[in-house]
mmCIF file of C-alpha atoms in Angstrom:
data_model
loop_
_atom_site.group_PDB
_atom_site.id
_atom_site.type_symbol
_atom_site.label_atom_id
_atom_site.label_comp_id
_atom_site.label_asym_id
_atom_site.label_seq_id
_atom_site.Cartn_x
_atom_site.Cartn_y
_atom_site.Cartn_z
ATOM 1 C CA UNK D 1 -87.464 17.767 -158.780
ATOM 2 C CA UNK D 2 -84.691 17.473 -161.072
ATOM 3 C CA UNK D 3 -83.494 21.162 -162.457
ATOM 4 C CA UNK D 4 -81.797 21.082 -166.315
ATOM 5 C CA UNK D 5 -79.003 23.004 -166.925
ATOM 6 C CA UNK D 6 -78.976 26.190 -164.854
ATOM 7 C CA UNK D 7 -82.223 26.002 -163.363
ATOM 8 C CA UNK D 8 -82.987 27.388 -159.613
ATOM 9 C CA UNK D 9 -84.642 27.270 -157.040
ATOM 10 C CA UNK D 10 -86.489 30.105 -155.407
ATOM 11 C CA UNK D 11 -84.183 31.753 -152.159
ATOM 12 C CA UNK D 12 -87.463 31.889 -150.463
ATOM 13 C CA UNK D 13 -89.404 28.251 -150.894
ATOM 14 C CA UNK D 14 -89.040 25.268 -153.347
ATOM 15 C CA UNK D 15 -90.449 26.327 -156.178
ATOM 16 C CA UNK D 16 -88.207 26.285 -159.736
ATOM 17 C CA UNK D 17 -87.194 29.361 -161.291
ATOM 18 C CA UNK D 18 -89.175 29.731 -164.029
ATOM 19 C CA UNK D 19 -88.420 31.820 -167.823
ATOM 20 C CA UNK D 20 -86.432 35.672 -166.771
ATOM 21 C CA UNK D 21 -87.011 34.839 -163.010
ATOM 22 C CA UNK D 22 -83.462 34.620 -161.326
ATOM 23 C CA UNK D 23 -84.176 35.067 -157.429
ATOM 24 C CA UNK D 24 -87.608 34.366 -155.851
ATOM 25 C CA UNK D 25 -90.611 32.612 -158.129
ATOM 26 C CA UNK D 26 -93.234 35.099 -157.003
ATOM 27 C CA UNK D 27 -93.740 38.917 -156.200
ATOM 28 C CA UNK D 28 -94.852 37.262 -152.351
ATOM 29 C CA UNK D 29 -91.743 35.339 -151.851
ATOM 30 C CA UNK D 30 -89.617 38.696 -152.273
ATOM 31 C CA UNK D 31 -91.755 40.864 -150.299
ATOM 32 C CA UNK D 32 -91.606 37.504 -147.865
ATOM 33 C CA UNK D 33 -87.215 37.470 -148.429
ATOM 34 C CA UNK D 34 -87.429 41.379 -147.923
ATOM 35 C CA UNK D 35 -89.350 41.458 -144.149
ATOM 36 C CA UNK D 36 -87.013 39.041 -142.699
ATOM 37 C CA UNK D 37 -83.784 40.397 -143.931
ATOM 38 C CA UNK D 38 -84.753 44.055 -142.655
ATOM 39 C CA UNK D 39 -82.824 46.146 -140.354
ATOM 40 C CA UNK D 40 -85.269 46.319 -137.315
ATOM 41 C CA UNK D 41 -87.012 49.930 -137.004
ATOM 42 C CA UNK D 42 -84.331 52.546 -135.619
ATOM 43 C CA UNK D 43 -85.210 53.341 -131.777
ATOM 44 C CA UNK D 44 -87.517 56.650 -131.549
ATOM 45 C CA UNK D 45 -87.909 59.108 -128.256
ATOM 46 C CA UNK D 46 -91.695 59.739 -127.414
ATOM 47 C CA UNK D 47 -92.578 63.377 -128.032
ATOM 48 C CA UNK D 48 -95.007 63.136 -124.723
ATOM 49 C CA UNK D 49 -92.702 61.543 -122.317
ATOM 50 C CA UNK D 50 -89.116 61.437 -123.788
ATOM 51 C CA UNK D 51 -88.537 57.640 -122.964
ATOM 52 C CA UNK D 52 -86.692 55.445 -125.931
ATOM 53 C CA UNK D 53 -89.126 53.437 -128.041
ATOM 54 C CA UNK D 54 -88.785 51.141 -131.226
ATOM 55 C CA UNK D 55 -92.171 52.576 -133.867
ATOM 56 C CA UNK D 56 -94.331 49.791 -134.867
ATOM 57 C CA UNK D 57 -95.653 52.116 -137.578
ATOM 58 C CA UNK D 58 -93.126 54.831 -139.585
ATOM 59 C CA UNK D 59 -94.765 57.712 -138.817
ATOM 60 C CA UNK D 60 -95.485 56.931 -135.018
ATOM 61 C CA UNK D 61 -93.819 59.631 -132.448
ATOM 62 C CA UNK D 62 -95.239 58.100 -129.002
ATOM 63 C CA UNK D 63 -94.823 55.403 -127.272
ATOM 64 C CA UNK D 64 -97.566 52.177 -127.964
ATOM 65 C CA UNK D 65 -99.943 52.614 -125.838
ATOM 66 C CA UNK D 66 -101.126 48.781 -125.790
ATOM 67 C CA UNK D 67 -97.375 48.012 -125.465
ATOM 68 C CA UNK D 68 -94.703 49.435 -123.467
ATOM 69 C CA UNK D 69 -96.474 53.384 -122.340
ATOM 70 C CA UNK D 70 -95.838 53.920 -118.858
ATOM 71 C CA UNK D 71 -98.750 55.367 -116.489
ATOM 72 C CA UNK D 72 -97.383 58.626 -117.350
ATOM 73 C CA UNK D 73 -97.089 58.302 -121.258
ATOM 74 C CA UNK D 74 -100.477 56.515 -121.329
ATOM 75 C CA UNK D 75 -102.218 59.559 -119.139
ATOM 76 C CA UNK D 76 -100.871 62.153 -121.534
ATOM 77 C CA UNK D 77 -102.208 60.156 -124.426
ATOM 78 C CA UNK D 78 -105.518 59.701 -123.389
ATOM 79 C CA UNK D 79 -104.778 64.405 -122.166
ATOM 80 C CA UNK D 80 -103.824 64.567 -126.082
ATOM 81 C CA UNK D 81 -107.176 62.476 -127.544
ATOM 82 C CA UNK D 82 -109.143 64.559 -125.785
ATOM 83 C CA UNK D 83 -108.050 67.825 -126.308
ATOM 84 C CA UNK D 84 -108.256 67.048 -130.086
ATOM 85 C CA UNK D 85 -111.850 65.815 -129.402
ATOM 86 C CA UNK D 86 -112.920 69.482 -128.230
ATOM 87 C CA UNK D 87 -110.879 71.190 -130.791
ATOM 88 C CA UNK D 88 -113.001 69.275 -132.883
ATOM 89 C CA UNK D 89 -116.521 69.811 -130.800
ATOM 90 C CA UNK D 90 -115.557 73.605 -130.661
ATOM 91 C CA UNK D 91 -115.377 73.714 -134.277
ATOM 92 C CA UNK D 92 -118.870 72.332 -134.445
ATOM 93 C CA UNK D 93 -120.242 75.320 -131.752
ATOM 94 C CA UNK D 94 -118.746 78.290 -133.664
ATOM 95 C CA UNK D 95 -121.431 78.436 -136.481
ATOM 96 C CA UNK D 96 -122.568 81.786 -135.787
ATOM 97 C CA UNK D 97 -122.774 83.897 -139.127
ATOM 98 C CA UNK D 98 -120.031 86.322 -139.463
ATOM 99 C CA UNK D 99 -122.667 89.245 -141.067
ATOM 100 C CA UNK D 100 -125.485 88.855 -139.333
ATOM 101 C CA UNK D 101 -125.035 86.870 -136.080
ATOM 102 C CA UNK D 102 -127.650 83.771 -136.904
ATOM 103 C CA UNK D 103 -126.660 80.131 -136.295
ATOM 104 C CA UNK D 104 -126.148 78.468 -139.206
ATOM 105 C CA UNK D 105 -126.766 74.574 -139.768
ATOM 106 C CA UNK D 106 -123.395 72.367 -140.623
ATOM 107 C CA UNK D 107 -123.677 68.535 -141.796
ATOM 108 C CA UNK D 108 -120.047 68.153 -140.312
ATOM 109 C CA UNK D 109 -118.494 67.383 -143.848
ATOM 110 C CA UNK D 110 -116.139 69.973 -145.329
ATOM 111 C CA UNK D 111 -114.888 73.327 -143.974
ATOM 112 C CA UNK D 112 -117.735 75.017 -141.945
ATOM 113 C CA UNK D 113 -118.976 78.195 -143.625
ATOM 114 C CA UNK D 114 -118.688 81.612 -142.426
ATOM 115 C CA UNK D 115 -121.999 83.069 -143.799
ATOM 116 C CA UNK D 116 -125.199 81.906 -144.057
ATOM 117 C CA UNK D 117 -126.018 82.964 -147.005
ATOM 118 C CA UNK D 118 -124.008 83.251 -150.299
ATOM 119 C CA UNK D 119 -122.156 86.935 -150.544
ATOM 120 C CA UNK D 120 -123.210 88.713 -153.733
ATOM 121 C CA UNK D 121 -120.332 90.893 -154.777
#
């Protein structure tokens, strides 16, 4: 295509720069530009087994397990799913009443309640 004057192209694909557009045609070709100029993801150290890792995600702490865990790292993984599992499940079994002692019924949504009954002040 033939530009006029100071016409551009887009840094990112062929497109011409178009009115107050001075860099990339599109919100997608900057976001495009952005991913492949960025620094690669600084290198991490696992909380579980201490072994140097580069974070797929930003707030990831331990190593992938699909990619790269060792034995040991994956074993403590699966040690650390499962002890939040029955925090969780022991949550669930302490719905005894705190005044009289009954077991009270929980649909599993919101903070379990302490009484079984409203408190009248």
């Amino acid at each position: 295509m033939i530009g006029f004057g100071n016409t551009r192209e887009c840094e990112e694909c062929p497109e011409w720069l178009t009115g107050r557009q001075t860099r990339f045609c599109s919100r997608a070709c900057q976001m495009r530009s952005r991913r492949r100029n960025a620094p690669p993801p600084a290198e991490k150290v696992c909380r579980l087994c201490g072994a140097n890792f580069r974070p797929r995600r930003g707030k990831q702490t331990y190593c992938d397990y699909d990619e790269g865990a060792s034995a040991e790292c994956a074993e403590l993984q699966n040690a650390e799913h499962e002890a939040q599992f029955d925090a969780r499940n022991a949550r669930e079994d302490d719905l005894w009443c705190a005044q009289c002692g009954e077991w009270m019924e929980w649909s599993g949504r919101g903070r379990p309640p302490k009484f079984c009954a409203p408190q009248s002040l």
